[in-house]
Amino acid sequence: MGALDTVKALDKEISGGDVTKIAGYLADDFKFVGVAPVPLYRDHAVEMWTAIRTAMPDFNQNMSNHREANAMVYATVEVSGTHSGPLQVPGSPTLPPTGRRFRNPVERIAITVRNGKVAELAVEQVPGGGISGILGQLS
């Protein structure tokens, strides 16, 4: 499986698939940067995606504009969903369901794949993006 195939398979599980399969696509030293004030490592990233999908079963990254170069995949995401369940983002109080729909602005991402696993996912920080963008639209 090439880098792009790995990234698309991971995206399928994050965006409506089986959250229990997400960790299988991530390297042990996986790092998620740009989505929160501090990098999220493998277990924390899986915990965050699980919390988001629990609160927003229709969560979708809407990944598009894929481009692969060696072991890197570049794309854009425009995350969206409907807040239909309690949201417990690690380190924050639980946000009861609001029924609100959200859509973050387009963010560019760069994903490093190493030995068939995603080693790093870097998200461009844009105003209204990331976890704070989601929470801001739901409050």
JSON list of C-alpha atoms in Angstrom, two decimals:
[
{"chain": "A", "resi": 1, "resn": "MET", "atom": "CA", "xyz": [0.00, 0.00, 0.00]},
{"chain": "A", "resi": 2, "resn": "GLY", "atom": "CA", "xyz": [1.41, 3.39, -1.01]},
{"chain": "A", "resi": 3, "resn": "ALA", "atom": "CA", "xyz": [1.41, 6.52, 1.13]},
{"chain": "A", "resi": 4, "resn": "LEU", "atom": "CA", "xyz": [-1.75, 7.90, -0.48]},
{"chain": "A", "resi": 5, "resn": "ASP", "atom": "CA", "xyz": [-3.57, 4.58, -0.01]},
{"chain": "A", "resi": 6, "resn": "THR", "atom": "CA", "xyz": [-2.60, 4.55, 3.68]},
{"chain": "A", "resi": 7, "resn": "VAL", "atom": "CA", "xyz": [-3.82, 8.11, 4.17]},
{"chain": "A", "resi": 8, "resn": "LYS", "atom": "CA", "xyz": [-7.13, 7.44, 2.40]},
{"chain": "A", "resi": 9, "resn": "ALA", "atom": "CA", "xyz": [-7.68, 4.30, 4.49]},
{"chain": "A", "resi": 10, "resn": "LEU", "atom": "CA", "xyz": [-7.04, 6.26, 7.72]},
{"chain": "A", "resi": 11, "resn": "ASP", "atom": "CA", "xyz": [-9.37, 9.04, 6.56]},
{"chain": "A", "resi": 12, "resn": "LYS", "atom": "CA", "xyz": [-12.11, 6.49, 5.86]},
{"chain": "A", "resi": 13, "resn": "GLU", "atom": "CA", "xyz": [-12.00, 5.32, 9.50]},
{"chain": "A", "resi": 14, "resn": "ILE", "atom": "CA", "xyz": [-11.83, 8.87, 10.94]},
{"chain": "A", "resi": 15, "resn": "SER", "atom": "CA", "xyz": [-14.67, 10.09, 8.70]},
{"chain": "A", "resi": 16, "resn": "GLY", "atom": "CA", "xyz": [-17.51, 7.71, 9.49]},
{"chain": "A", "resi": 17, "resn": "GLY", "atom": "CA", "xyz": [-15.67, 4.41, 9.67]},
{"chain": "A", "resi": 18, "resn": "ASP", "atom": "CA", "xyz": [-14.60, 2.26, 12.59]},
{"chain": "A", "resi": 19, "resn": "VAL", "atom": "CA", "xyz": [-12.72, 4.37, 15.17]},
{"chain": "A", "resi": 20, "resn": "THR", "atom": "CA", "xyz": [-11.23, 1.20, 16.69]},
{"chain": "A", "resi": 21, "resn": "LYS", "atom": "CA", "xyz": [-9.18, 0.78, 13.50]},
{"chain": "A", "resi": 22, "resn": "ILE", "atom": "CA", "xyz": [-7.58, 4.25, 13.58]},
{"chain": "A", "resi": 23, "resn": "ALA", "atom": "CA", "xyz": [-4.63, 3.29, 15.80]},
{"chain": "A", "resi": 24, "resn": "GLY", "atom": "CA", "xyz": [-3.67, 0.52, 13.36]},
{"chain": "A", "resi": 25, "resn": "TYR", "atom": "CA", "xyz": [-2.76, 3.14, 10.74]},
{"chain": "A", "resi": 26, "resn": "LEU", "atom": "CA", "xyz": [-0.60, 5.22, 13.09]},
{"chain": "A", "resi": 27, "resn": "ALA", "atom": "CA", "xyz": [3.10, 4.75, 13.86]},
{"chain": "A", "resi": 28, "resn": "ASP", "atom": "CA", "xyz": [3.96, 4.21, 17.52]},
{"chain": "A", "resi": 29, "resn": "ASP", "atom": "CA", "xyz": [5.60, 7.67, 17.58]},
{"chain": "A", "resi": 30, "resn": "PHE", "atom": "CA", "xyz": [2.76, 9.36, 15.66]},
{"chain": "A", "resi": 31, "resn": "LYS", "atom": "CA", "xyz": [2.43, 13.12, 16.14]},
{"chain": "A", "resi": 32, "resn": "PHE", "atom": "CA", "xyz": [-0.58, 15.33, 15.21]},
{"chain": "A", "resi": 33, "resn": "VAL", "atom": "CA", "xyz": [0.43, 19.00, 15.04]},
{"chain": "A", "resi": 34, "resn": "GLY", "atom": "CA", "xyz": [-1.50, 22.20, 14.38]},
{"chain": "A", "resi": 35, "resn": "VAL", "atom": "CA", "xyz": [-4.95, 21.00, 15.46]},
{"chain": "A", "resi": 36, "resn": "ALA", "atom": "CA", "xyz": [-4.53, 21.88, 19.15]},
{"chain": "A", "resi": 37, "resn": "PRO", "atom": "CA", "xyz": [-2.24, 24.22, 21.12]},
{"chain": "A", "resi": 38, "resn": "VAL", "atom": "CA", "xyz": [0.19, 21.33, 21.73]},
{"chain": "A", "resi": 39, "resn": "PRO", "atom": "CA", "xyz": [1.03, 18.28, 19.59]},
{"chain": "A", "resi": 40, "resn": "LEU", "atom": "CA", "xyz": [-1.16, 15.22, 20.11]},
{"chain": "A", "resi": 41, "resn": "TYR", "atom": "CA", "xyz": [0.64, 11.91, 20.21]},
{"chain": "A", "resi": 42, "resn": "ARG", "atom": "CA", "xyz": [-0.81, 8.58, 19.14]},
{"chain": "A", "resi": 43, "resn": "ASP", "atom": "CA", "xyz": [-3.00, 7.69, 22.14]},
{"chain": "A", "resi": 44, "resn": "HIS", "atom": "CA", "xyz": [-4.24, 11.25, 22.64]},
{"chain": "A", "resi": 45, "resn": "ALA", "atom": "CA", "xyz": [-5.07, 11.65, 18.94]},
{"chain": "A", "resi": 46, "resn": "VAL", "atom": "CA", "xyz": [-7.05, 8.40, 18.93]},
{"chain": "A", "resi": 47, "resn": "GLU", "atom": "CA", "xyz": [-8.82, 9.51, 22.11]},
{"chain": "A", "resi": 48, "resn": "MET", "atom": "CA", "xyz": [-9.69, 12.86, 20.48]},
{"chain": "A", "resi": 49, "resn": "TRP", "atom": "CA", "xyz": [-11.02, 11.28, 17.27]},
{"chain": "A", "resi": 50, "resn": "THR", "atom": "CA", "xyz": [-13.06, 8.81, 19.33]},
{"chain": "A", "resi": 51, "resn": "ALA", "atom": "CA", "xyz": [-14.55, 11.63, 21.43]},
{"chain": "A", "resi": 52, "resn": "ILE", "atom": "CA", "xyz": [-15.38, 13.64, 18.30]},
{"chain": "A", "resi": 53, "resn": "ARG", "atom": "CA", "xyz": [-17.01, 10.69, 16.55]},
{"chain": "A", "resi": 54, "resn": "THR", "atom": "CA", "xyz": [-18.99, 9.84, 19.71]},
{"chain": "A", "resi": 55, "resn": "ALA", "atom": "CA", "xyz": [-20.36, 13.38, 19.83]},
{"chain": "A", "resi": 56, "resn": "MET", "atom": "CA", "xyz": [-20.65, 13.77, 16.05]},
{"chain": "A", "resi": 57, "resn": "PRO", "atom": "CA", "xyz": [-21.26, 10.42, 14.32]},
{"chain": "A", "resi": 58, "resn": "ASP", "atom": "CA", "xyz": [-21.43, 12.23, 10.95]},
{"chain": "A", "resi": 59, "resn": "PHE", "atom": "CA", "xyz": [-18.00, 13.89, 11.46]},
{"chain": "A", "resi": 60, "resn": "ASN", "atom": "CA", "xyz": [-16.19, 14.12, 8.15]},
{"chain": "A", "resi": 61, "resn": "GLN", "atom": "CA", "xyz": [-12.80, 15.56, 7.29]},
{"chain": "A", "resi": 62, "resn": "ASN", "atom": "CA", "xyz": [-13.93, 16.13, 3.67]},
{"chain": "A", "resi": 63, "resn": "MET", "atom": "CA", "xyz": [-10.38, 15.43, 2.53]},
{"chain": "A", "resi": 64, "resn": "SER", "atom": "CA", "xyz": [-9.66, 16.44, -1.07]},
{"chain": "A", "resi": 65, "resn": "ASN", "atom": "CA", "xyz": [-6.96, 17.72, -3.42]},
{"chain": "A", "resi": 66, "resn": "HIS", "atom": "CA", "xyz": [-4.68, 14.76, -2.65]},
{"chain": "A", "resi": 67, "resn": "ARG", "atom": "CA", "xyz": [-1.12, 14.87, -3.90]},
{"chain": "A", "resi": 68, "resn": "GLU", "atom": "CA", "xyz": [1.59, 12.33, -3.10]},
{"chain": "A", "resi": 69, "resn": "ALA", "atom": "CA", "xyz": [5.31, 13.04, -3.23]},
{"chain": "A", "resi": 70, "resn": "ASN", "atom": "CA", "xyz": [7.58, 10.23, -2.03]},
{"chain": "A", "resi": 71, "resn": "ALA", "atom": "CA", "xyz": [6.39, 9.38, 1.50]},
{"chain": "A", "resi": 72, "resn": "MET", "atom": "CA", "xyz": [4.39, 12.60, 1.91]},
{"chain": "A", "resi": 73, "resn": "VAL", "atom": "CA", "xyz": [0.75, 13.23, 1.14]},
{"chain": "A", "resi": 74, "resn": "TYR", "atom": "CA", "xyz": [-0.58, 16.76, 0.79]},
{"chain": "A", "resi": 75, "resn": "ALA", "atom": "CA", "xyz": [-4.30, 17.50, 0.81]},
{"chain": "A", "resi": 76, "resn": "THR", "atom": "CA", "xyz": [-6.95, 19.83, 2.13]},
{"chain": "A", "resi": 77, "resn": "VAL", "atom": "CA", "xyz": [-9.62, 19.18, 4.76]},
{"chain": "A", "resi": 78, "resn": "GLU", "atom": "CA", "xyz": [-12.79, 21.06, 5.63]},
{"chain": "A", "resi": 79, "resn": "VAL", "atom": "CA", "xyz": [-14.09, 19.23, 8.70]},
{"chain": "A", "resi": 80, "resn": "SER", "atom": "CA", "xyz": [-17.82, 19.19, 9.34]},
{"chain": "A", "resi": 81, "resn": "GLY", "atom": "CA", "xyz": [-20.40, 17.44, 11.45]},
{"chain": "A", "resi": 82, "resn": "THR", "atom": "CA", "xyz": [-23.47, 17.71, 13.66]},
{"chain": "A", "resi": 83, "resn": "HIS", "atom": "CA", "xyz": [-23.14, 17.85, 17.43]},
{"chain": "A", "resi": 84, "resn": "SER", "atom": "CA", "xyz": [-25.68, 15.18, 18.44]},
{"chain": "A", "resi": 85, "resn": "GLY", "atom": "CA", "xyz": [-23.98, 13.63, 21.49]},
{"chain": "A", "resi": 86, "resn": "PRO", "atom": "CA", "xyz": [-21.96, 14.79, 24.51]},
{"chain": "A", "resi": 87, "resn": "LEU", "atom": "CA", "xyz": [-18.50, 16.03, 23.51]},
{"chain": "A", "resi": 88, "resn": "GLN", "atom": "CA", "xyz": [-15.69, 15.24, 25.93]},
{"chain": "A", "resi": 89, "resn": "VAL", "atom": "CA", "xyz": [-12.47, 16.60, 24.43]},
{"chain": "A", "resi": 90, "resn": "PRO", "atom": "CA", "xyz": [-9.63, 15.45, 26.70]},
{"chain": "A", "resi": 91, "resn": "GLY", "atom": "CA", "xyz": [-8.79, 18.20, 29.20]},
{"chain": "A", "resi": 92, "resn": "SER", "atom": "CA", "xyz": [-12.07, 20.10, 28.66]},
{"chain": "A", "resi": 93, "resn": "PRO", "atom": "CA", "xyz": [-15.47, 19.95, 30.34]},
{"chain": "A", "resi": 94, "resn": "THR", "atom": "CA", "xyz": [-18.16, 17.88, 28.62]},
{"chain": "A", "resi": 95, "resn": "LEU", "atom": "CA", "xyz": [-20.22, 19.89, 26.15]},
{"chain": "A", "resi": 96, "resn": "PRO", "atom": "CA", "xyz": [-23.83, 18.62, 26.06]},
{"chain": "A", "resi": 97, "resn": "PRO", "atom": "CA", "xyz": [-25.32, 18.06, 22.58]},
{"chain": "A", "resi": 98, "resn": "THR", "atom": "CA", "xyz": [-26.36, 21.29, 20.88]},
{"chain": "A", "resi": 99, "resn": "GLY", "atom": "CA", "xyz": [-27.77, 19.86, 17.66]},
{"chain": "A", "resi": 100, "resn": "ARG", "atom": "CA", "xyz": [-25.66, 22.44, 15.82]},
{"chain": "A", "resi": 101, "resn": "ARG", "atom": "CA", "xyz": [-23.97, 21.72, 12.55]},
{"chain": "A", "resi": 102, "resn": "PHE", "atom": "CA", "xyz": [-20.43, 23.05, 12.05]},
{"chain": "A", "resi": 103, "resn": "ARG", "atom": "CA", "xyz": [-17.98, 23.42, 9.17]},
{"chain": "A", "resi": 104, "resn": "ASN", "atom": "CA", "xyz": [-14.41, 24.59, 9.67]},
{"chain": "A", "resi": 105, "resn": "PRO", "atom": "CA", "xyz": [-12.57, 26.57, 7.00]},
{"chain": "A", "resi": 106, "resn": "VAL", "atom": "CA", "xyz": [-10.37, 24.76, 4.51]},
{"chain": "A", "resi": 107, "resn": "GLU", "atom": "CA", "xyz": [-7.05, 23.73, 6.06]},
{"chain": "A", "resi": 108, "resn": "ARG", "atom": "CA", "xyz": [-4.02, 22.36, 4.22]},
{"chain": "A", "resi": 109, "resn": "ILE", "atom": "CA", "xyz": [-2.46, 19.21, 5.64]},
{"chain": "A", "resi": 110, "resn": "ALA", "atom": "CA", "xyz": [0.84, 17.41, 5.18]},
{"chain": "A", "resi": 111, "resn": "ILE", "atom": "CA", "xyz": [1.06, 13.76, 6.18]},
{"chain": "A", "resi": 112, "resn": "THR", "atom": "CA", "xyz": [4.27, 11.78, 6.55]},
{"chain": "A", "resi": 113, "resn": "VAL", "atom": "CA", "xyz": [4.01, 8.02, 5.99]},
{"chain": "A", "resi": 114, "resn": "ARG", "atom": "CA", "xyz": [6.82, 5.76, 7.20]},
{"chain": "A", "resi": 115, "resn": "ASN", "atom": "CA", "xyz": [6.89, 1.96, 6.83]},
{"chain": "A", "resi": 116, "resn": "GLY", "atom": "CA", "xyz": [3.21, 1.91, 5.84]},
{"chain": "A", "resi": 117, "resn": "LYS", "atom": "CA", "xyz": [2.05, 3.89, 8.89]},
{"chain": "A", "resi": 118, "resn": "VAL", "atom": "CA", "xyz": [1.18, 7.57, 9.34]},
{"chain": "A", "resi": 119, "resn": "ALA", "atom": "CA", "xyz": [4.04, 9.09, 11.34]},
{"chain": "A", "resi": 120, "resn": "GLU", "atom": "CA", "xyz": [2.95, 12.73, 11.37]},
{"chain": "A", "resi": 121, "resn": "LEU", "atom": "CA", "xyz": [-0.14, 14.69, 10.45]},
{"chain": "A", "resi": 122, "resn": "ALA", "atom": "CA", "xyz": [0.47, 18.44, 10.28]},
{"chain": "A", "resi": 123, "resn": "VAL", "atom": "CA", "xyz": [-2.48, 20.81, 9.87]},
{"chain": "A", "resi": 124, "resn": "GLU", "atom": "CA", "xyz": [-2.11, 24.41, 8.75]},
{"chain": "A", "resi": 125, "resn": "GLN", "atom": "CA", "xyz": [-3.30, 26.73, 11.51]},
{"chain": "A", "resi": 126, "resn": "VAL", "atom": "CA", "xyz": [-5.98, 29.02, 10.10]},
{"chain": "A", "resi": 127, "resn": "PRO", "atom": "CA", "xyz": [-8.42, 31.35, 11.90]},
{"chain": "A", "resi": 128, "resn": "GLY", "atom": "CA", "xyz": [-11.49, 29.34, 12.91]},
{"chain": "A", "resi": 129, "resn": "GLY", "atom": "CA", "xyz": [-9.76, 26.01, 12.31]},
{"chain": "A", "resi": 130, "resn": "GLY", "atom": "CA", "xyz": [-8.72, 23.09, 14.48]},
{"chain": "A", "resi": 131, "resn": "ILE", "atom": "CA", "xyz": [-10.40, 21.99, 17.69]},
{"chain": "A", "resi": 132, "resn": "SER", "atom": "CA", "xyz": [-10.95, 25.61, 18.78]},
{"chain": "A", "resi": 133, "resn": "GLY", "atom": "CA", "xyz": [-12.84, 26.25, 15.55]},
{"chain": "A", "resi": 134, "resn": "ILE", "atom": "CA", "xyz": [-15.17, 23.33, 16.20]},
{"chain": "A", "resi": 135, "resn": "LEU", "atom": "CA", "xyz": [-15.76, 24.32, 19.83]},
{"chain": "A", "resi": 136, "resn": "GLY", "atom": "CA", "xyz": [-16.33, 27.95, 18.86]},
{"chain": "A", "resi": 137, "resn": "GLN", "atom": "CA", "xyz": [-19.11, 26.97, 16.46]},
{"chain": "A", "resi": 138, "resn": "LEU", "atom": "CA", "xyz": [-20.80, 24.70, 19.00]},
{"chain": "A", "resi": 139, "resn": "SER", "atom": "CA", "xyz": [-20.80, 27.12, 21.94]}
]
